Tab-separated table of C-alpha atoms in Angstrom:
chain	number	residue	atom	x	y	z
M	1	MET	CA	35.971	12.593	1.856
M	2	PHE	CA	34.066	11.404	-1.197
M	3	LEU	CA	35.420	10.976	-4.722
M	4	LEU	CA	33.503	12.490	-7.644
M	5	CYS	CA	34.364	11.943	-11.304
M	6	VAL	CA	32.186	13.294	-14.126
M	7	SER	CA	32.367	13.149	-17.900
M	8	PHE	CA	31.005	15.617	-20.441
M	9	SER	CA	28.671	14.780	-23.304
M	10	SER	CA	28.963	16.420	-26.685
M	11	GLN	CA	26.386	19.003	-25.612
M	12	GLY	CA	28.466	19.909	-22.567
M	13	GLN	CA	26.121	18.429	-19.958
M	14	GLN	CA	27.613	16.615	-16.979
M	15	GLN	CA	26.870	12.910	-16.730
M	16	PRO	CA	27.686	10.758	-13.639
M	17	ASP	CA	30.492	8.250	-14.151
M	18	THR	CA	31.363	5.124	-12.171
M	19	GLY	CA	34.063	6.990	-10.202
M	20	VAL	CA	31.573	8.429	-7.674
M	21	SER	CA	32.022	7.117	-4.136
M	22	LEU	CA	30.038	8.128	-1.028
M	23	ARG	CA	30.559	6.944	2.546
M	24	TYR	CA	27.435	6.451	4.630
M	25	CYS	CA	26.475	5.428	8.160
M	26	ILE	CA	23.135	4.336	9.623
M	27	ASN	CA	21.089	3.946	12.779
M	28	PRO	CA	22.265	0.442	13.824
M	29	GLU	CA	19.016	-0.398	15.688
M	30	TRP	CA	16.058	0.900	13.687
M	31	MET	CA	14.374	-2.123	12.115
M	32	PRO	CA	12.816	-2.586	9.670
M	33	PHE	CA	14.159	0.685	8.240
M	34	GLU	CA	17.822	-0.136	8.866
M	35	ALA	CA	20.120	-2.018	11.225
M	36	ILE	CA	23.487	-3.733	11.491
M	37	ARG	CA	23.473	-7.526	11.816
M	38	ASN	CA	26.724	-9.505	11.760
M	39	GLY	CA	28.498	-6.407	10.531
M	40	GLU	CA	26.174	-6.057	7.509
M	41	HIS	CA	23.745	-3.248	6.698
M	42	ILE	CA	20.190	-4.632	6.329
M	43	GLY	CA	16.699	-3.170	6.106
M	44	ILE	CA	14.631	-0.937	3.850
M	45	SER	CA	17.395	1.658	3.427
M	46	SER	CA	19.797	-1.099	2.284
M	47	ASP	CA	17.366	-2.121	-0.473
M	48	TYR	CA	16.982	1.493	-1.595
M	49	LEU	CA	20.744	2.068	-1.652
M	50	GLU	CA	21.083	-0.859	-4.055
M	51	LEU	CA	18.473	0.720	-6.336
M	52	LEU	CA	20.080	4.179	-6.124
M	53	SER	CA	23.538	2.741	-6.830
M	54	GLU	CA	22.240	1.039	-9.985
M	55	LEU	CA	20.436	4.179	-11.186
M	56	SER	CA	23.153	6.742	-10.341
M	57	ASN	CA	26.436	4.763	-10.637
M	58	ILE	CA	27.356	5.992	-7.144
M	59	GLN	CA	29.287	3.463	-5.060
M	60	PHE	CA	28.072	3.597	-1.454
M	61	GLU	CA	30.675	2.625	1.161
M	62	PHE	CA	29.306	1.476	4.538
M	63	VAL	CA	30.838	2.915	7.741
M	64	PRO	CA	29.607	0.836	10.749
M	65	THR	CA	28.712	2.526	14.060
M	66	GLN	CA	27.612	1.297	17.466
M	67	SER	CA	24.706	3.701	18.087
M	68	TRP	CA	22.609	6.463	16.539
M	69	THR	CA	24.464	9.007	18.681
M	70	GLU	CA	27.796	7.830	17.249
M	71	THR	CA	26.361	8.003	13.718
M	72	LEU	CA	25.434	11.683	14.178
M	73	GLU	CA	28.821	12.437	15.729
M	74	ILE	CA	30.927	10.957	12.910
M	75	LEU	CA	28.646	12.538	10.320
M	76	GLN	CA	29.309	15.989	11.818
M	77	SER	CA	33.012	15.237	12.117
M	78	GLY	CA	33.267	14.333	8.418
M	79	ALA	CA	34.051	10.637	8.911
M	80	CYS	CA	30.987	9.745	6.830
M	81	ASP	CA	29.089	11.719	4.189
M	82	ALA	CA	25.474	10.530	4.248
M	83	ILE	CA	22.606	8.862	6.098
M	84	PRO	CA	20.516	6.728	3.696
M	85	MET	CA	17.151	7.094	5.464
M	86	ILE	CA	16.062	9.875	7.805
M	87	ARG	CA	13.058	12.023	8.600
M	88	PRO	CA	13.938	15.577	7.446
M	89	SER	CA	14.310	17.811	10.504
M	90	LEU	CA	15.014	21.516	10.994
M	91	LYS	CA	17.294	20.641	13.920
M	92	LYS	CA	19.747	18.829	11.624
M	93	GLN	CA	19.746	21.289	8.724
M	94	ASP	CA	23.020	22.874	9.880
M	95	PHE	CA	24.937	19.674	9.023
M	96	LEU	CA	22.597	17.819	6.608
M	97	LEU	CA	21.103	18.461	3.176
M	98	TYR	CA	18.033	16.397	2.282
M	99	THR	CA	17.189	14.659	-0.988
M	100	ALA	CA	13.663	14.368	-2.342
M	101	PRO	CA	11.529	11.957	-0.241
M	102	PHE	CA	11.523	8.389	-1.567
M	103	PHE	CA	9.582	6.370	1.046
M	104	GLU	CA	6.314	7.073	2.867
M	105	SER	CA	5.997	5.577	6.350
M	106	PRO	CA	2.546	5.751	7.986
M	107	ASN	CA	2.330	6.301	11.746
M	108	VAL	CA	-0.242	4.394	13.769
M	109	LEU	CA	-1.880	4.227	17.172
M	110	VAL	CA	-1.257	0.892	18.945
M	111	SER	CA	-3.521	-0.256	21.775
M	112	ARG	CA	-4.230	-3.421	23.719
M	113	SER	CA	-6.609	-5.924	22.143
M	114	ASP	CA	-8.984	-5.720	25.113
M	115	ASP	CA	-9.468	-1.961	24.664
M	116	ASP	CA	-11.890	-0.176	22.334
M	117	VAL	CA	-10.797	0.707	18.789
M	118	ILE	CA	-8.941	4.053	18.713
M	119	PRO	CA	-9.087	5.232	15.071
M	120	GLY	CA	-7.494	8.655	15.704
M	121	TYR	CA	-6.345	11.246	18.232
M	122	SER	CA	-9.905	12.404	18.983
M	123	ALA	CA	-10.826	8.932	20.285
M	124	ILE	CA	-7.994	8.808	22.856
M	125	ASP	CA	-10.127	10.714	25.426
M	126	ASP	CA	-8.661	10.297	28.934
M	127	ARG	CA	-6.183	7.568	27.986
M	128	VAL	CA	-2.417	8.082	28.390
M	129	LEU	CA	-0.599	8.291	25.049
M	130	GLY	CA	3.012	7.071	24.894
M	131	ILE	CA	5.349	8.689	22.372
M	132	GLU	CA	9.099	8.836	21.673
M	133	LYS	CA	10.470	12.051	23.181
M	134	ASP	CA	12.383	12.993	20.006
M	135	LYS	CA	9.489	12.304	17.599
M	136	ARG	CA	8.119	15.334	15.749
M	137	HIS	CA	4.584	14.362	16.828
M	138	VAL	CA	5.396	15.680	20.320
M	139	GLU	CA	5.098	19.250	19.051
M	140	TYR	CA	2.161	18.380	16.763
M	141	ILE	CA	0.083	16.893	19.601
M	142	ALA	CA	0.990	19.734	21.983
M	143	ARG	CA	-0.241	22.233	19.398
M	144	TYR	CA	-3.447	20.582	18.153
M	145	TYR	CA	-4.475	18.091	20.885
M	146	ARG	CA	-3.567	19.788	24.159
M	147	ASN	CA	-6.056	17.726	26.149
M	148	ILE	CA	-4.172	14.444	25.500
M	149	GLU	CA	-2.030	13.250	28.412
M	150	THR	CA	1.361	12.122	27.045
M	151	TYR	CA	4.115	9.889	28.414
M	152	TYR	CA	7.571	10.161	26.813
M	153	VAL	CA	9.856	7.175	26.186
M	154	ASP	CA	13.313	6.700	24.661
M	155	SER	CA	12.392	4.122	21.985
M	156	GLU	CA	9.474	2.399	20.284
M	157	ILE	CA	10.338	-0.983	21.815
M	158	GLN	CA	10.258	0.585	25.296
M	159	GLY	CA	6.907	2.232	24.595
M	160	LEU	CA	5.288	-0.916	23.189
M	161	THR	CA	6.541	-2.950	26.136
M	162	LEU	CA	5.026	-0.437	28.586
M	163	LEU	CA	1.766	-0.589	26.630
M	164	SER	CA	1.703	-4.389	26.757
M	165	GLU	CA	2.291	-4.238	30.541
M	166	GLY	CA	-0.628	-1.810	30.999
M	167	LYS	CA	1.485	1.150	32.159
M	168	ILE	CA	0.222	3.341	29.290
M	169	ASP	CA	-2.993	3.044	27.243
M	170	VAL	CA	-1.983	3.940	23.683
M	171	PHE	CA	1.332	4.251	21.857
M	172	LEU	CA	2.207	6.206	18.716
M	173	ALA	CA	4.662	4.377	16.442
M	174	SER	CA	5.709	3.813	12.868
M	175	GLN	CA	3.472	1.168	11.295
M	176	LEU	CA	6.402	-0.824	9.920
M	177	SER	CA	8.503	-0.894	13.088
M	178	ALA	CA	5.454	-1.455	15.326
M	179	ALA	CA	4.436	-4.534	13.326
M	180	MET	CA	7.973	-5.930	13.506
M	181	ILE	CA	8.426	-5.247	17.238
M	182	ILE	CA	5.036	-6.750	18.130
M	183	LYS	CA	5.986	-9.898	16.252
M	184	SER	CA	9.618	-10.189	17.409
M	185	GLU	CA	8.890	-9.395	21.083
M	186	LYS	CA	5.742	-11.569	21.104
M	187	LEU	CA	3.539	-8.727	22.371
M	188	GLU	CA	0.437	-10.673	21.400
M	189	ASN	CA	-1.985	-8.462	23.349
M	190	LEU	CA	-1.234	-5.433	21.140
M	191	VAL	CA	-3.077	-4.398	17.960
M	192	ILE	CA	-2.764	-1.536	15.476
M	193	SER	CA	-5.908	0.454	16.175
M	194	GLY	CA	-5.773	3.567	13.964
M	195	PHE	CA	-3.670	6.063	12.021
M	196	ALA	CA	-1.727	8.971	13.527
M	197	GLU	CA	-1.047	11.903	11.251
M	198	PRO	CA	1.254	13.362	10.108
M	199	HIS	CA	2.987	10.483	8.360
M	200	ASP	CA	6.728	10.370	7.757
M	201	SER	CA	8.362	11.045	4.403
M	202	MET	CA	11.809	9.440	4.404
M	203	ALA	CA	14.732	11.031	2.526
M	204	MET	CA	18.497	10.666	2.365
M	205	GLY	CA	20.585	13.092	4.413
M	206	ILE	CA	23.836	14.279	2.790
M	207	SER	CA	26.720	16.285	4.237
M	208	PRO	CA	27.069	19.790	2.707
M	209	SER	CA	30.556	18.772	1.600
M	210	ALA	CA	28.932	16.292	-0.803
M	211	ASN	CA	26.286	18.663	-2.142
M	212	GLU	CA	27.420	18.057	-5.758
M	213	LEU	CA	25.819	14.614	-5.503
M	214	LEU	CA	22.399	15.914	-4.424
M	215	PRO	CA	20.968	16.454	-7.964
M	216	ILE	CA	22.385	13.110	-9.132
M	217	ILE	CA	20.720	11.240	-6.257
M	218	ASN	CA	17.446	13.149	-6.737
M	219	GLU	CA	17.481	12.112	-10.389
M	220	ALA	CA	17.949	8.489	-9.366
M	221	ILE	CA	15.131	8.729	-6.795
M	222	ALA	CA	12.773	10.046	-9.476
M	223	ALA	CA	13.712	7.076	-11.687
M	224	ILE	CA	12.909	4.357	-9.099
M	225	PRO	CA	10.102	2.199	-10.605
M	226	GLU	CA	6.907	2.036	-8.581
M	227	SER	CA	7.065	-1.757	-8.750
M	228	LYS	CA	10.374	-1.682	-6.842
M	229	THR	CA	8.863	0.496	-4.101
M	230	VAL	CA	5.986	-1.981	-3.709
M	231	GLU	CA	8.482	-4.878	-3.669
M	232	VAL	CA	10.535	-3.281	-0.863
M	233	TYR	CA	7.416	-2.533	1.196
M	234	ARG	CA	6.130	-6.090	0.855
M	235	ARG	CA	9.502	-7.548	1.801
M	236	TRP	CA	9.593	-5.744	5.133
M	237	TYR	CA	5.889	-5.590	6.045
M	238	GLN	CA	3.980	-8.864	5.922
M	239	VAL	CA	0.798	-9.376	7.916
M	240	ASN	CA	-1.033	-12.672	8.248
M	241	SER	CA	-4.654	-12.424	9.293
M	242	VAL	CA	-7.462	-14.868	10.036
M	243	THR	CA	-10.987	-13.649	9.466
M	244	HIS	CA	-13.530	-13.966	12.209
M	245	HIS	CA	-16.164	-15.694	10.091
M	246	HIS	CA	-13.683	-18.441	9.227
M	247	SER	CA	-13.098	-19.168	12.913
M	248	ILE	CA	-16.864	-19.409	13.480
M	249	TRP	CA	-17.138	-21.829	10.562
M	250	LEU	CA	-14.417	-24.066	12.024
M	251	VAL	CA	-16.243	-24.154	15.368
M	252	PHE	CA	-19.520	-24.922	13.609
M	253	THR	CA	-18.132	-27.746	11.473
M	254	GLY	CA	-16.236	-29.098	14.469
M	255	ALA	CA	-19.459	-29.232	16.482
M	256	ILE	CA	-21.202	-31.108	13.653
M	257	PHE	CA	-18.324	-33.568	13.494
M	258	ILE	CA	-18.378	-34.255	17.249
M	259	PHE	CA	-22.152	-34.706	17.179
M	260	ALA	CA	-21.887	-37.129	14.254
M	261	VAL	CA	-19.166	-39.155	15.978
M	262	LEU	CA	-21.140	-39.420	19.215
M	263	THR	CA	-24.280	-40.409	17.328
M	264	VAL	CA	-22.498	-43.137	15.380
M	265	ILE	CA	-20.825	-44.507	18.525
M	266	TRP	CA	-24.158	-44.593	20.344
M	267	ILE	CA	-25.960	-46.352	17.463
M	268	LYS	CA	-23.157	-48.699	16.414
M	269	ARG	CA	-21.632	-49.416	19.831
M	270	ALA	CA	-22.106	-53.160	19.503
M	271	GLN	CA	-20.926	-53.418	15.936
M	272	LEU	CA	-17.411	-54.468	14.942
M	273	ASN	CA	-17.241	-52.023	11.993
M	274	VAL	CA	-17.606	-48.866	14.099
M	275	ASN	CA	-14.180	-47.536	13.093
M	276	ASN	CA	-14.938	-47.866	9.380
M	277	GLU	CA	-18.235	-46.027	9.825
M	278	LEU	CA	-16.562	-43.162	11.658
M	279	GLN	CA	-13.986	-42.804	8.922
M	280	LYS	CA	-16.773	-42.695	6.344
M	281	ARG	CA	-18.638	-39.958	8.220
M	282	ASP	CA	-15.408	-38.010	8.669
M	283	ALA	CA	-14.736	-38.092	4.942
M	284	GLU	CA	-18.295	-36.964	4.191
M	285	LEU	CA	-18.015	-34.027	6.569
M	286	GLU	CA	-14.699	-32.949	5.105
M	287	ALA	CA	-16.145	-33.120	1.600
M	288	LEU	CA	-19.154	-31.075	2.739
M	289	GLN	CA	-16.914	-28.501	4.377
M	290	ALA	CA	-14.786	-28.187	1.246
M	291	ALA	CA	-17.897	-27.824	-0.924
M	292	LEU	CA	-19.387	-25.158	1.354
M	293	VAL	CA	-16.120	-23.216	1.464
M	294	GLU	CA	-15.954	-23.283	-2.336
M	295	LYS	CA	-19.598	-22.159	-2.615
M	296	ASN	CA	-18.955	-19.308	-0.173
M	297	ARG	CA	-16.011	-18.165	-2.296
M	298	THR	CA	-18.153	-18.311	-5.425
M	299	VAL	CA	-20.975	-16.341	-3.793
M	300	GLU	CA	-18.528	-13.739	-2.482
M	301	PHE	CA	-17.001	-13.355	-5.950
M	302	LEU	CA	-20.394	-13.011	-7.644
M	303	THR	CA	-21.549	-10.349	-5.188
M	304	THR	CA	-18.552	-8.134	-5.982
M	305	HIS	CA	-17.860	-8.899	-9.677
M	306	ASP	CA	-19.540	-8.484	-13.052
M	307	ASP	CA	-20.368	-11.888	-14.538
M	308	LEU	CA	-19.524	-10.931	-18.155
M	309	THR	CA	-16.194	-9.138	-17.746
M	310	THR	CA	-15.098	-10.471	-14.287
M	311	LEU	CA	-14.329	-6.848	-13.367
M	312	HIS	CA	-15.651	-5.573	-10.053
M	313	ASN	CA	-19.262	-4.442	-10.139
M	314	ARG	CA	-20.733	-0.988	-9.514
M	315	ASN	CA	-21.634	-1.618	-5.843
M	316	TYR	CA	-18.087	-2.680	-4.998
M	317	MET	CA	-16.656	0.357	-6.776
M	318	VAL	CA	-18.964	2.714	-4.858
M	319	GLN	CA	-17.616	1.309	-1.566
M	320	LYS	CA	-13.989	1.692	-2.647
M	321	VAL	CA	-14.539	5.214	-3.973
M	322	ASP	CA	-16.026	6.186	-0.606
M	323	GLU	CA	-12.940	4.806	1.182
M	324	GLU	CA	-10.544	6.699	-1.102
M	325	MET	CA	-12.512	9.953	-0.706
M	326	SER	CA	-12.250	9.598	3.078
M	327	ARG	CA	-8.505	8.962	2.768
M	328	PHE	CA	-8.146	12.042	0.527
M	329	ARG	CA	-9.955	14.269	3.013
M	330	ARG	CA	-7.872	12.939	5.884
M	331	PHE	CA	-4.391	12.620	4.397
M	332	GLN	CA	-4.628	14.639	1.146
M	333	SER	CA	-3.376	11.609	-0.810
M	334	GLN	CA	-3.845	11.989	-4.555
M	335	VAL	CA	-6.506	9.843	-6.235
M	336	THR	CA	-7.736	9.838	-9.846
M	337	LEU	CA	-10.715	8.391	-11.758
M	338	LEU	CA	-10.490	7.103	-15.335
M	339	LEU	CA	-13.805	6.585	-17.161
M	340	VAL	CA	-13.497	4.317	-20.220
M	341	GLY	CA	-16.312	4.492	-22.791
M	342	VAL	CA	-16.916	2.297	-25.850
M	343	ASP	CA	-18.752	3.548	-28.965
M	344	ASN	CA	-20.118	1.747	-32.045
M	345	LEU	CA	-20.828	-1.569	-30.325
M	346	THR	CA	-24.194	-2.057	-32.106
M	347	ARG	CA	-23.418	-3.303	-35.603
M	348	GLY	CA	-25.122	-6.060	-37.629
M	349	SER	CA	-27.990	-8.378	-36.603
M	350	GLN	CA	-29.210	-8.477	-33.007
M	351	ASP	CA	-27.621	-11.877	-32.206
M	352	ALA	CA	-24.355	-10.933	-33.932
M	353	VAL	CA	-24.283	-7.561	-32.163
M	354	LYS	CA	-24.713	-9.167	-28.744
M	355	ALA	CA	-21.966	-11.730	-29.385
M	356	SER	CA	-19.628	-9.133	-30.840
M	357	SER	CA	-20.229	-6.514	-28.135
M	358	ASP	CA	-19.757	-9.095	-25.373
M	359	GLN	CA	-16.429	-10.183	-26.896
M	360	ILE	CA	-15.274	-6.569	-27.224
M	361	LEU	CA	-16.191	-5.725	-23.628
M	362	GLN	CA	-14.509	-8.900	-22.353
M	363	ARG	CA	-11.333	-8.142	-24.295
M	364	LEU	CA	-11.310	-4.503	-23.144
M	365	ALA	CA	-11.705	-5.723	-19.563
M	366	ASP	CA	-8.759	-8.127	-20.055
M	367	ILE	CA	-6.588	-5.302	-21.410
M	368	THR	CA	-7.582	-3.065	-18.492
M	369	LEU	CA	-6.676	-5.721	-15.909
M	370	GLN	CA	-3.328	-6.319	-17.638
M	371	LYS	CA	-2.370	-2.640	-17.632
M	372	ILE	CA	-3.513	-1.397	-14.202
M	373	ARG	CA	-1.472	-1.751	-11.004
M	374	GLU	CA	-2.383	-4.051	-8.131
M	375	VAL	CA	-3.645	-1.098	-6.068
M	376	ASP	CA	-5.939	0.148	-8.868
M	377	ILE	CA	-9.583	-0.990	-8.983
M	378	ALA	CA	-11.502	-1.488	-12.251
M	379	ALA	CA	-15.276	-1.983	-12.388
M	380	ARG	CA	-17.956	-2.253	-15.043
M	381	TRP	CA	-19.864	0.960	-14.420
M	382	THR	CA	-22.530	0.734	-17.147
M	383	ASN	CA	-23.097	-1.577	-20.120
M	384	GLU	CA	-20.542	0.339	-22.190
M	385	GLN	CA	-18.364	2.007	-19.531
M	386	ILE	CA	-15.514	0.871	-17.284
M	387	LEU	CA	-14.503	2.976	-14.267
M	388	ILE	CA	-10.934	2.760	-12.943
M	389	LEU	CA	-10.032	4.057	-9.449
M	390	CYS	CA	-6.331	4.925	-9.113
M	391	PRO	CA	-5.301	5.537	-5.451
M	392	GLN	CA	-2.207	7.672	-4.707
M	393	THR	CA	-2.034	8.625	-8.384
M	394	SER	CA	-1.582	12.054	-9.967
M	395	ALA	CA	-3.385	13.162	-13.125
M	396	LEU	CA	-0.153	12.702	-15.115
M	397	SER	CA	0.397	9.130	-13.879
M	398	ALA	CA	-3.246	8.292	-14.647
M	399	GLN	CA	-2.797	9.661	-18.168
M	400	ILE	CA	0.149	7.294	-18.691
M	401	LEU	CA	-2.066	4.360	-17.619
M	402	ALA	CA	-4.850	5.488	-19.974
M	403	GLU	CA	-2.426	5.768	-22.883
M	404	ARG	CA	-1.121	2.233	-22.198
M	405	ILE	CA	-4.689	0.913	-22.455
M	406	LEU	CA	-5.388	2.850	-25.660
M	407	THR	CA	-2.102	1.710	-27.236
M	408	GLU	CA	-3.038	-1.947	-26.658
M	409	VAL	CA	-6.545	-1.325	-28.050
M	410	GLU	CA	-4.978	0.251	-31.160
M	411	LEU	CA	-2.701	-2.764	-31.623
M	412	GLN	CA	-5.728	-5.077	-31.571
M	413	SER	CA	-8.009	-2.901	-33.728
M	414	LEU	CA	-7.718	-5.124	-36.807
M	415	GLN	CA	-8.515	-8.261	-34.788
M	416	LEU	CA	-11.458	-7.220	-32.629
M	417	PHE	CA	-11.808	-3.461	-32.210
M	418	GLU	CA	-12.263	-2.579	-35.890
M	419	GLY	CA	-14.916	0.130	-36.177
M	420	VAL	CA	-15.073	0.522	-32.374
M	421	LYS	CA	-13.848	3.671	-30.675
M	422	VAL	CA	-12.539	3.686	-27.083
M	423	SER	CA	-12.497	7.043	-25.270
M	424	ILE	CA	-11.090	7.729	-21.789
M	425	GLY	CA	-11.633	10.724	-19.528
M	426	GLY	CA	-9.598	11.348	-16.381
M	427	ALA	CA	-10.186	13.516	-13.304
M	428	SER	CA	-8.253	13.856	-10.047
M	429	MET	CA	-10.206	14.506	-6.858
M	430	GLN	CA	-10.108	18.096	-5.650
M	431	GLU	CA	-10.749	19.712	-2.271
M	432	GLY	CA	-14.482	20.025	-1.631
M	433	ASP	CA	-15.482	17.469	-4.303
M	434	SER	CA	-18.470	15.207	-3.805
M	435	PHE	CA	-18.438	11.956	-5.767
M	436	VAL	CA	-20.975	13.423	-8.193
M	437	ASP	CA	-18.709	16.442	-8.838
M	438	TRP	CA	-15.674	14.233	-9.290
M	439	PHE	CA	-17.390	11.716	-11.575
M	440	ASP	CA	-19.047	14.444	-13.661
M	441	ARG	CA	-15.639	15.966	-14.469
M	442	ALA	CA	-14.321	12.544	-15.593
M	443	HIS	CA	-17.524	11.965	-17.604
M	444	HIS	CA	-17.275	15.386	-19.270
M	445	ALA	CA	-13.632	14.682	-20.147
M	446	MET	CA	-14.641	11.332	-21.676
M	447	ARG	CA	-17.302	13.068	-23.825
M	448	ASN	CA	-14.636	15.497	-25.053
M	449	ALA	CA	-12.419	12.530	-25.973
M	450	LYS	CA	-15.308	10.993	-27.943
M	451	ARG	CA	-15.354	14.025	-30.220
M	452	ARG	CA	-12.035	12.923	-31.666
M	453	SER	CA	-11.966	10.607	-34.655
M	454	THR	CA	-9.768	7.939	-33.035
M	455	HIS	CA	-9.210	6.271	-29.671
M	456	ALA	CA	-8.366	9.145	-27.346
M	457	TYR	CA	-7.721	10.277	-23.777
M	458	GLU	CA	-8.827	13.633	-22.407
M	459	PRO	CA	-7.988	15.006	-18.926
M	460	ALA	CA	-10.574	17.020	-16.994
M	461	GLN	CA	-10.102	20.756	-16.899
M	462	SER	CA	-9.005	22.085	-13.486
């Protein structure tokens, strides 16, 4: 039984008060999503419950269980009122109501490192695919990929172990849990090879007896800052990688070092100062290696960045746009372009104009980098245009970003942007778009914004 207390505002609308209490239980062995360790609830769902409690004033009371089966049993019996993280399922709709989704969990194909890359279902061919017997992908694969031979297991850890032992060829798993299991079980011969649609949208499951709390929790979910979502994801999914070219460089410099040592020993064998000479050569090689590494970093930066603004350059943006268009066509994930144009840069003498326009573009680039998210990509598209790629972003969210940029430009108008007009056009990618179609709509929207007398944003017409 949960306790619900509400107060009424002067307009008669109900507002949640601190007297709301909701009992919940979890899957005790489902890391990194949730688990019980030393009697405490940990995992992604624990982090989200803290956020939801702060935003809704609901007090969540943990009811420990020994297994997922027990969790479902006590939920149906009324001994607990909610499950904090679950994949919505038709099978459970008779005893669960679902909130709005609040966490996206990609599914992946895991294979052995000695096998070919398997980017998707179509590349599985005659391999045996392992999959949890209760996973919704069982029906999906049976419907759309009937030629794939499947092997059903009880859990992801069982399936990944069988894959590591060579008893199956590929395994379908959640990206987050697969990464954690591979690391914790030391299954070093396994790699994430490709994505496996459909991906999972996680929601909270609530008993029908607590349905009064559903709109309150949905309101709290909608209010979760994007930065908090990114923070939770980073906390529970960390991957360390070593690039191949770096390994080759270590081998190369190591070979040079060995050759130098052998040469010095051969030449200076009879001399008493051989140790000092070796130390000198060692120091020289280390200095050379450090210098070459630094030069490689500089070259890599220059090949992908604009030297005036330090934004990415056009070539880099074209590559990233192509990747996002492929992701849109495959997963239907929203993506939006913002095209930023600057007018009235050419004022005064030629030398003064160049200095002034460079300063304005540099400052506009600084403002852009300050306002965009880490996942966004900004590039200098032409001399007077900046293009911003916003992955997994709706037209409305992109408009908010554009308005943040324009607000900062307006605040600095008297200092640097006096007489300069900044116009932004935005366009979300649509089904069937080529890049030219998509960019043209953003460009047309930017031209419409330029018709206004002040800094302005204009969305593309659908």
